[in-house]
Coordinates of C-alpha atoms in Angstrom, one line a residue:
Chain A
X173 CA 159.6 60.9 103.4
X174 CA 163.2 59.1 102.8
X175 CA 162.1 56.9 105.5
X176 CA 158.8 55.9 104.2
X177 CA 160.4 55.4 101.1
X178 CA 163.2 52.9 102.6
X179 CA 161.1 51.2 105.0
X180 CA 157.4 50.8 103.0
X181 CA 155.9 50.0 100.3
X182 CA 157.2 51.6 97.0
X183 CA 153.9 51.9 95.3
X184 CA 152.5 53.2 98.7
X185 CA 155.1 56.0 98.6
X186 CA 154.8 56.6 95.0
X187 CA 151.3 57.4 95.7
X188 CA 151.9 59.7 98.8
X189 CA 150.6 63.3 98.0
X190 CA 153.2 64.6 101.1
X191 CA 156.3 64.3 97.9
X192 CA 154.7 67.0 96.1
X193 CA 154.4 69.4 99.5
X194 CA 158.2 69.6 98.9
X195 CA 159.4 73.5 97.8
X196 CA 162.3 72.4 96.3
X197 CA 164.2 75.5 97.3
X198 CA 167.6 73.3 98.4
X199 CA 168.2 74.4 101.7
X200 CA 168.1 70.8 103.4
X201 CA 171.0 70.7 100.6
X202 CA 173.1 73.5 101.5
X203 CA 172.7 72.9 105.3
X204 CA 173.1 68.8 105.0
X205 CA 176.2 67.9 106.5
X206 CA 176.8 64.9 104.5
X207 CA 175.8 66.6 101.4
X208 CA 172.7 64.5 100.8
X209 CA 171.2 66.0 97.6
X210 CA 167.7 65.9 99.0
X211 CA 166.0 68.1 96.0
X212 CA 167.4 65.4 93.7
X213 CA 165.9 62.7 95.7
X214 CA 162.3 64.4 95.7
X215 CA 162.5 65.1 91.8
X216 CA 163.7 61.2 90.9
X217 CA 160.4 60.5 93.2
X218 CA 158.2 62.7 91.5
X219 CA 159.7 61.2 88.2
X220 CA 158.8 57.5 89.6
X221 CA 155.3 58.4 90.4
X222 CA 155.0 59.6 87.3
X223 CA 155.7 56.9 85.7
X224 CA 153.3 54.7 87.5
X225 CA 150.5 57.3 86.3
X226 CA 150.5 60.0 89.3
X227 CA 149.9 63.2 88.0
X228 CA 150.9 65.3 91.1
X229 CA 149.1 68.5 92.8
X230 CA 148.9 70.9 90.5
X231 CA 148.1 74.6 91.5
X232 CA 145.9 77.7 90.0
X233 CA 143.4 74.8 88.2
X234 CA 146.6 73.3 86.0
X235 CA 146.3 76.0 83.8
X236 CA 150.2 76.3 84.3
X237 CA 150.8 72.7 82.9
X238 CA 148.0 73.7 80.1
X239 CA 150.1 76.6 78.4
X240 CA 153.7 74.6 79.0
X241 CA 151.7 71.8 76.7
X242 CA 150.1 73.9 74.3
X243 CA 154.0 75.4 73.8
X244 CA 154.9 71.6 72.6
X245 CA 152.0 72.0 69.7
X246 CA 153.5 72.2 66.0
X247 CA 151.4 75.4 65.9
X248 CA 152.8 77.1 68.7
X249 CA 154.6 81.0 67.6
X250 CA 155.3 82.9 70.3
X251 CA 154.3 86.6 70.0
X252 CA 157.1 88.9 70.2
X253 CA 155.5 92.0 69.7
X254 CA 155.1 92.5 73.4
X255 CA 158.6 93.2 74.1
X256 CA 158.3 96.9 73.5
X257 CA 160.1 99.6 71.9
X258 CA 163.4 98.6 72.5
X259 CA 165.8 97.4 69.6
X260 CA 165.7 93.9 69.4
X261 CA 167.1 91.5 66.5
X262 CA 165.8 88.4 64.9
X263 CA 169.2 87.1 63.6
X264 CA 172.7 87.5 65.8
X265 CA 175.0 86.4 68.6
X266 CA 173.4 87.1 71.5
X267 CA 170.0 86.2 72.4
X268 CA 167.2 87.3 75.0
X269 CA 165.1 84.4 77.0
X270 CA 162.1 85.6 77.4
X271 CA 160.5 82.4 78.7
X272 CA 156.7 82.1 80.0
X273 CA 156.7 86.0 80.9
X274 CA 153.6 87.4 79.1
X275 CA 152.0 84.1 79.8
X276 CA 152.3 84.8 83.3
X277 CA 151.0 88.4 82.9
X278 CA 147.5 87.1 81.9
X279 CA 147.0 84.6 84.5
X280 CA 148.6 86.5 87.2
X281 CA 146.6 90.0 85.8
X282 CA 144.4 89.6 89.0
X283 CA 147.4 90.7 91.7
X284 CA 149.0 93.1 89.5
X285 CA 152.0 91.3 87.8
X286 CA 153.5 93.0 85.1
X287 CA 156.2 89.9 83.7
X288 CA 155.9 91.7 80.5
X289 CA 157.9 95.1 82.0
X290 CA 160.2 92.4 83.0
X291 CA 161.1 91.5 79.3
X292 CA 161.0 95.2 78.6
X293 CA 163.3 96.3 81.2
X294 CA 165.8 93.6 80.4
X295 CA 166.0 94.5 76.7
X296 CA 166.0 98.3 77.0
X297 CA 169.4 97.4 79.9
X298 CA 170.8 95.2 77.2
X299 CA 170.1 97.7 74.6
X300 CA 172.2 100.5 77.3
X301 CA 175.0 97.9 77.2
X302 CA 175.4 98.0 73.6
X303 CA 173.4 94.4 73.1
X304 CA 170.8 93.9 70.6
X305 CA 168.9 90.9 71.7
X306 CA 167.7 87.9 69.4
X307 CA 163.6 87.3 70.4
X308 CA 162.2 84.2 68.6
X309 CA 159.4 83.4 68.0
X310 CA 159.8 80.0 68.2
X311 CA 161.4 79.3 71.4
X312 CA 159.2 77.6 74.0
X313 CA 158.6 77.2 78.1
X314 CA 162.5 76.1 79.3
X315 CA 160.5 73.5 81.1
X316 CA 161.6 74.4 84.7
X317 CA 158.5 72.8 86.5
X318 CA 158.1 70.0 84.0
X319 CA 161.3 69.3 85.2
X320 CA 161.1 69.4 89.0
X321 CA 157.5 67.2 88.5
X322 CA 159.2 64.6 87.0
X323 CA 158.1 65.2 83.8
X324 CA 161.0 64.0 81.8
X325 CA 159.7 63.5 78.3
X326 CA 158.3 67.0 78.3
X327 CA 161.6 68.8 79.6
X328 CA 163.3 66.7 76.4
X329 CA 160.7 67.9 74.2
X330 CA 161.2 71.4 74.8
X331 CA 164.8 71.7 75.5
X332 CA 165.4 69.8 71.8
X333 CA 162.9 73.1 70.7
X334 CA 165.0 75.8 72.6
X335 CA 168.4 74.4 71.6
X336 CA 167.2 74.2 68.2
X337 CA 165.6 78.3 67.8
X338 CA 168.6 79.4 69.6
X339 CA 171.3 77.8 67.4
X340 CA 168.9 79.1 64.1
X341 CA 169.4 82.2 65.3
X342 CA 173.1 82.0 65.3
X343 CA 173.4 82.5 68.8
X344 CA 176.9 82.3 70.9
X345 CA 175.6 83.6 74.2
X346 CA 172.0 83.8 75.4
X347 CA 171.2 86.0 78.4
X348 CA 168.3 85.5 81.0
X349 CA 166.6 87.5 83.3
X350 CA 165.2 84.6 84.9
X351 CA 166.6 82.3 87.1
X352 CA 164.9 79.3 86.6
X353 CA 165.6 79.6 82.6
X354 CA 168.8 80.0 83.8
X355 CA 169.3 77.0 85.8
X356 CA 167.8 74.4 83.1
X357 CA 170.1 76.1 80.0
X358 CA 173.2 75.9 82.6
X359 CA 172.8 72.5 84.4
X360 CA 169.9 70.1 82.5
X361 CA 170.2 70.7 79.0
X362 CA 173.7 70.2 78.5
X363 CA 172.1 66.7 80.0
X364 CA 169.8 66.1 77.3
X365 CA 171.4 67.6 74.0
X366 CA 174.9 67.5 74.7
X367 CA 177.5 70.6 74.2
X368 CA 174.6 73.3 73.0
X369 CA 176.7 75.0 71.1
X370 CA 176.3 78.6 73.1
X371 CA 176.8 80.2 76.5
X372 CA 174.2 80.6 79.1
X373 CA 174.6 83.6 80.7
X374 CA 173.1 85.1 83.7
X375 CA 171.9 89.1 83.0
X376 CA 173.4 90.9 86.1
X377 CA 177.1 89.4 85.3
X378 CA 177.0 91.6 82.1
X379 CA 175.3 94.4 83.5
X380 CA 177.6 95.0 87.1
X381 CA 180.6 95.4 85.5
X382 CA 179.7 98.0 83.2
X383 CA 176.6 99.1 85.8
X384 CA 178.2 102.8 85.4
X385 CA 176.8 102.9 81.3
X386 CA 173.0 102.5 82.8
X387 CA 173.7 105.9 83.9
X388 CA 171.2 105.0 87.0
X389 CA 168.6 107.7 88.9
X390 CA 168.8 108.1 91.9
X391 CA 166.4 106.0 94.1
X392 CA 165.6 108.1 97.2
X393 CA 164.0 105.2 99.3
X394 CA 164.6 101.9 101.7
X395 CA 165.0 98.8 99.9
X396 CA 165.7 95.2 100.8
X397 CA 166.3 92.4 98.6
X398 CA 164.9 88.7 98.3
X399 CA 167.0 86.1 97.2
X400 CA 165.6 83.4 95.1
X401 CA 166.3 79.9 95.5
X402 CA 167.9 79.4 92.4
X403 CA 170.3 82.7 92.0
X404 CA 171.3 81.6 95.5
X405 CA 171.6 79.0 96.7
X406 CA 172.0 76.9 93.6
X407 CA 173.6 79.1 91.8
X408 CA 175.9 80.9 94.3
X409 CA 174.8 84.5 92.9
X410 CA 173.9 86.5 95.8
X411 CA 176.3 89.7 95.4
X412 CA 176.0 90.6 91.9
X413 CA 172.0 91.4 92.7
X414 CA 173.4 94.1 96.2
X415 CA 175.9 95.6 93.3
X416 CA 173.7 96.5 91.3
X417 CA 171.3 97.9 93.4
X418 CA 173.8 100.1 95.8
X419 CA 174.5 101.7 92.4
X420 CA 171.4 103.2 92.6
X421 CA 172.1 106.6 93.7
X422 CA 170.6 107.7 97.4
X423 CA 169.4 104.1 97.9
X424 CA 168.9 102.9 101.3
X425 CA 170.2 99.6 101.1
X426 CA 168.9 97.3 104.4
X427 CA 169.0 93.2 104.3
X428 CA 166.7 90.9 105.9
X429 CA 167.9 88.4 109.1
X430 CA 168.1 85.3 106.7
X431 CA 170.0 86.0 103.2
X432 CA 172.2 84.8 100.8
X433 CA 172.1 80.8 100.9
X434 CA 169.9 81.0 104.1
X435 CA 167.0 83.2 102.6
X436 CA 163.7 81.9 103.2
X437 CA 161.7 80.5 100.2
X438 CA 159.1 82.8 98.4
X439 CA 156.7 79.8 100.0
X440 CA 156.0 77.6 96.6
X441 CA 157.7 76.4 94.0
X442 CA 157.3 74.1 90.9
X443 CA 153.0 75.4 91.0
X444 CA 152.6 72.3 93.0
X445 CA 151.9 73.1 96.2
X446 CA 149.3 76.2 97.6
X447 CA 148.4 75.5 100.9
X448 CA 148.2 77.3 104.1
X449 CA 151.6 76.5 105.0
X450 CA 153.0 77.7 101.7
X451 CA 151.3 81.3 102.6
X452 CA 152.4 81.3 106.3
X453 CA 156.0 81.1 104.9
X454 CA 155.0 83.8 102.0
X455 CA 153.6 85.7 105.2
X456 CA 156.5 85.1 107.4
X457 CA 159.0 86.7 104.9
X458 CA 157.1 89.6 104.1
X459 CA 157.3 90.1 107.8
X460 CA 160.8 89.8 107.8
X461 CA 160.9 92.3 105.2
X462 CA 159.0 95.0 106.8
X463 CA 160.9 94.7 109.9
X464 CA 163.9 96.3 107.9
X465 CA 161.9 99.2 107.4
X466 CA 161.8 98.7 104.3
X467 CA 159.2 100.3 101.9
X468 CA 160.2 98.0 98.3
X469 CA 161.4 94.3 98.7
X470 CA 163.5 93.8 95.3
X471 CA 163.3 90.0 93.9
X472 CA 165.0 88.8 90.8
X473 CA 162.5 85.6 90.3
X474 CA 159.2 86.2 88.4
X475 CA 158.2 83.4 90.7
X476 CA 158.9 85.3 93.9
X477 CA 157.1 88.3 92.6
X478 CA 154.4 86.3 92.2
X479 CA 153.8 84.5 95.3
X480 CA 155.4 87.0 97.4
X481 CA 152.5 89.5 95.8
X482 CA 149.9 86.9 96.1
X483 CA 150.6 86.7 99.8
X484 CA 150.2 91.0 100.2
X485 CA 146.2 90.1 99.4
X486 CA 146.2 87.8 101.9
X487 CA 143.2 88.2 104.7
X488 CA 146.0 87.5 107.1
X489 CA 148.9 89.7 105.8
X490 CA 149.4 93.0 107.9
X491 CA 152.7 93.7 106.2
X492 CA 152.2 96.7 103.5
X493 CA 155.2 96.7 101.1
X494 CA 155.8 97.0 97.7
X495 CA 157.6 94.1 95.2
X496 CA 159.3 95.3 92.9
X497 CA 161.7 92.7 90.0
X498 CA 165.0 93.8 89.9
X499 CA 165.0 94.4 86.3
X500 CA 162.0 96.5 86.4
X501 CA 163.3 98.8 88.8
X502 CA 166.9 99.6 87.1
X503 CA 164.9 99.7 83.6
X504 CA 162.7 102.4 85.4
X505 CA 166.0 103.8 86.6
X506 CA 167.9 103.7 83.9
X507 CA 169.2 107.6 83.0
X508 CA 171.1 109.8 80.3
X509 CA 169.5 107.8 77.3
X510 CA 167.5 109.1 74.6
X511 CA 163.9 108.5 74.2
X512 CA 164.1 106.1 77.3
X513 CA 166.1 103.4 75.4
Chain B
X262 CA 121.1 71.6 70.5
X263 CA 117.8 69.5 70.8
X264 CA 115.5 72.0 70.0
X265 CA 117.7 72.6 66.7
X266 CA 117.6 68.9 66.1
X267 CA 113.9 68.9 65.9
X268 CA 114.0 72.1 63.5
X269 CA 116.6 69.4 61.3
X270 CA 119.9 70.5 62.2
X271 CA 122.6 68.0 62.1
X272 CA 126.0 68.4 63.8
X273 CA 128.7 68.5 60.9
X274 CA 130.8 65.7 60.6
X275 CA 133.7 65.5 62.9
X276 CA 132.6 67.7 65.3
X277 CA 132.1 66.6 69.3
X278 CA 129.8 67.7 71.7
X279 CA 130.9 67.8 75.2
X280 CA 128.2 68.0 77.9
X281 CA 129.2 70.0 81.0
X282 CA 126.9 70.7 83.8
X283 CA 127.5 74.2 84.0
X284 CA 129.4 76.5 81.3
X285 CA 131.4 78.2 84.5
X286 CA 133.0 74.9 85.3
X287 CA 135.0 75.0 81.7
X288 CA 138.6 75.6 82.7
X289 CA 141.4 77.0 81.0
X290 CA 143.5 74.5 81.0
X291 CA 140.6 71.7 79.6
X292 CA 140.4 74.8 76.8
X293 CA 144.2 74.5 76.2
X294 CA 144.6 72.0 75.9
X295 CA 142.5 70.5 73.2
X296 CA 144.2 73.2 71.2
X297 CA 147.5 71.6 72.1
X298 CA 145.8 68.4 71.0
X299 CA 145.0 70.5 67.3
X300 CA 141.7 70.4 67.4
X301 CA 141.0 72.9 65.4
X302 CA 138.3 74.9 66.7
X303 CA 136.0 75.0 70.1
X304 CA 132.8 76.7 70.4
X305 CA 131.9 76.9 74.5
X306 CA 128.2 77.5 74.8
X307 CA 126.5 78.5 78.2
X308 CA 123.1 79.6 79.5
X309 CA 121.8 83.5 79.1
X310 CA 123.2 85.0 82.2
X311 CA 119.8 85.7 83.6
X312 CA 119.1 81.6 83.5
X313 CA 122.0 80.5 85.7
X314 CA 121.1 78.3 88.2
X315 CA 124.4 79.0 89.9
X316 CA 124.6 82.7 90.3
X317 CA 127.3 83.5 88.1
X318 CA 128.4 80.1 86.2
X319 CA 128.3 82.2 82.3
X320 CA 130.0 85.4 83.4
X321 CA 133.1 82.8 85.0
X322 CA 132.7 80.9 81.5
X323 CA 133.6 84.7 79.8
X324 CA 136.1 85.3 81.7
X325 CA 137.6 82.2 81.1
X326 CA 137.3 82.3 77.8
X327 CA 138.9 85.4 77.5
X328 CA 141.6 84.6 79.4
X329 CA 142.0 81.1 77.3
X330 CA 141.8 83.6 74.0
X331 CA 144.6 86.2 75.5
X332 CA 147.2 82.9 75.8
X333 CA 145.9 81.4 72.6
X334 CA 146.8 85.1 71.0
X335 CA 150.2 85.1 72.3
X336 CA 150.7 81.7 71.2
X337 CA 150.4 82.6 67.6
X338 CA 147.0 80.7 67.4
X339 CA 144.0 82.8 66.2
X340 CA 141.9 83.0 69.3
X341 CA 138.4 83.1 66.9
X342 CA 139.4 79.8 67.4
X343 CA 137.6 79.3 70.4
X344 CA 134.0 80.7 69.9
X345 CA 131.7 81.8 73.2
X346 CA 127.6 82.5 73.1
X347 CA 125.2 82.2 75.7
X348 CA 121.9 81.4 74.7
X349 CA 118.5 80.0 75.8
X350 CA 117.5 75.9 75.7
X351 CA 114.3 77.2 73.8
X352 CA 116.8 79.3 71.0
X353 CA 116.8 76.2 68.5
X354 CA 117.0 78.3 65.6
X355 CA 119.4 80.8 67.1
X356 CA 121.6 77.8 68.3
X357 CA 121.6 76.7 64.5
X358 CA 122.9 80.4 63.3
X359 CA 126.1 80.4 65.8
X360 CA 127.0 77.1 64.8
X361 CA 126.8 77.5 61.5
X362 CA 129.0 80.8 62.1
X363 CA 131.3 79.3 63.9
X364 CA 131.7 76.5 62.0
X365 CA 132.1 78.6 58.5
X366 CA 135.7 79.8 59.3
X367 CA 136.8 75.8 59.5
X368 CA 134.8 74.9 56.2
X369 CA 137.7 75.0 53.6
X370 CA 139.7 72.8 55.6
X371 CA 138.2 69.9 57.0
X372 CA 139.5 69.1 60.5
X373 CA 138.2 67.7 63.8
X374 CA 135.9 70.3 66.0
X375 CA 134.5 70.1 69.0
X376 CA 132.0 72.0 70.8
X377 CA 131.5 72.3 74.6
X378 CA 128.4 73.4 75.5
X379 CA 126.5 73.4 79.1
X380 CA 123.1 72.5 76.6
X381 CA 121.5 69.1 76.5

């Protein structure tokens, strides 16, 4: 790709569909010896070609795209009521991104993913900590695939609406479950709005240190964890996820070969890319998986869960395991509380 | 819509007809995003089940359309928005009374509408 870029024609490579095949995981980047920032090259690509009118290889018949643009209409309200039971707050210092979760629900309804439980979980943990999350209504898609398609008028659009429902709310800290979220409010907003005027902050470094108030079950069974691109290797959190599981009493803890840093992609990334090489790496590390013995592979990624699950109903997939989001399963865990809260 | 015609029906001002071969090809994200584009309602009309001439091109336009409605609900817009009947080509008059239905929720604001409909 670099060298078709250097060597050829630009338009020729602006208009090569082979860019968009790229997972955008960063592992050329963390095993590149001369630090080459290849992700950053693909996504300034991707933001070329769209310039010149390419509209890239969009997955699950751009519905994806569809809902991120709809979030961009004057009309747009997200419903909150979905959260759950758990005490939330519509004015106050720390606040809870939910991002695309209950949007993901209803596409992804066919293979079982519950992104909603995710939001539950997290808030019902928060809530256990002493937190009562700010949901609003009027925050919008944090504009993670916009943003690695090149998209760049959209990501400004709706980081200007995030920045702007957070600081309404009066917010000094807001927490996410999601690592993508995560990654936009920590390293590409502060790019297009300046100083935000609050603290990203990733959920599992408020919940390990006080991991002893969740008052966790005991979880008699062996688990293994996936590590998703972003926690990991971008963003260097790869022990935070093992604490807080081994805290689960009885757990049988077991990791995969290739971890941390060097964990293999969930296979896609970005909704760009489907193929039958994307699966044969979703296949490959559910394989890897169940040669731990493991019965529940743990992610932290909605994403992840997503493909990962996708992959299970694969004609070709022998591997029987069950995936589980890391939130869900210490929300289900969660002990000594009253009325499950 | 024909058949109406000849009965004397006339579209309403504003509104756009958009011919599609087959209900079951409408997709999400076309649904979306004319709703991102404030149009402010869509009324998707497909052939009676029994009439497909692709096997199952009106019961993939329903689910569709109640997928579209499930994301237009939790984006805070009223998914009665976005209308869905299957009818016959000979149901003129019938074709008149949805329309008219439809169209009745929209009447005391006048904005753009657009229907979609797999009938000539």
């Amino acid at each position: 790709m670099v060298e078709r870029v250097l060597l050829f024609d630009e338009q020729e490579s602006l208009e090569d569909r082979e860019m968009w095949a790229c997972l955008t995981c960063g592992t050329c980047d963390v095993r590149c010896p001369s630090t080459v920032d290849f992700t950053g090259f693909m996504r300034d690509l991707r933001q070329q070609a769209r310039q010149i009118g390419q509209e890239g290889v969009c997955t699950h018949a751009e519905v994806i795209e569809a809902v991120i643009e709809l979030q961009t209409s004057p009309h747009f309200r997200k419903a909150t009521s979905w959260i759950g039971p758990g005490r939330t707050a519509s004015k106050g210092k720390d606040y809870y991104f939910t991002g695309c979760l209950p949007f993901l629900d209803v596409i992804f309804e066919e293979i079982g993913f519950e992104g909603k439980r995710i939001g539950q979980s997290a808030v019902r943990i928060l809530n256990r900590l002493g937190i009562t999350p700010v949901i609003s209504p009027e925050e919008v898609c944090c504009g993670h695939d916009a943003y690695w398609t090149g998209q760049t008028e959209l990501v400004a659009t709706l980081a200007r609406t995030n920045v702007k429902a957070i600081r309404k709310a009066g917010a000094r800290r807001v927490i996410f479950s999601c690592p993508e979220c995560y990654y936009m409010f920590k390293h590409v907003y502060p790019e297009i709005v300046g100083d935000l005027g609050f603290e990203p902050v990733y959920i599992l470094s408020l919940l390990v240190p006080e991991i002893a108030r969740l008052k966790l079950k005991p979880l008699n069974a062996r688990v293994t964890y996936h590590d998703p691109c972003r926690l990991a290797r971008i963003e260097g959190i790869i022990d935070e996820p093992r604490q807080a599981l081994k805290a689960l009493p009885d757990i049988d803890f077991v990791e995969m070969s290739r971890t941390g840093k060097d964990a293999l992609c969930c296979g896609s990334s970005n909704w760009v890319s489907c193929s039958r090489v994307n699966k044969q790496i979703q296949l490959d590390r559910l394989d890897e998986a169940a040669s731990t013995g493991a019965t529940l592979m743990v992610t932290a990624c909605p994403k992840c869960n997503i493909h990962l699950r996708c992959a299970l109903r694969d004609d070709e997939c022998k591997t029987e395991i069950e995936i589980v989001d890391l939130m869900v399963l210490l929300g289900d865990h969660l002990g000594g509380g009253k009325r499950g809260t | 819509m024909e058949n109406a015609s000849k009965n004397g029906f006339r579209l309403t001002p504003g509104t756009t007809v958009i011919p599609v071969k087959c209900s079951g090809l409408v997709k999400v994200s076309f649904l979306l995003r004319l709703f991102a584009r404030d149009i402010r309602g869509v009324l998707v009309l497909g052939c009676l089940e029994e009439d497909c001439r692709y096997f199952n091109g009106s019961v993939r336009c329903g689910r569709i359309v109640d997928e579209t409605r499930k994301i237009l609900e939790l984006s805070g817009i009223d998914p009665s928005r976005l209308g869905f009947d299957l009818i016959s080509e000979s149901q003129g008059k019938e074709f008149k009374k949805i329309f008219t239905r439809f169209t009745r929720q929209f009447s005391k604001k006048r904005r753009r509408r657009v229907s979609a409909s797999s009938r000539r």
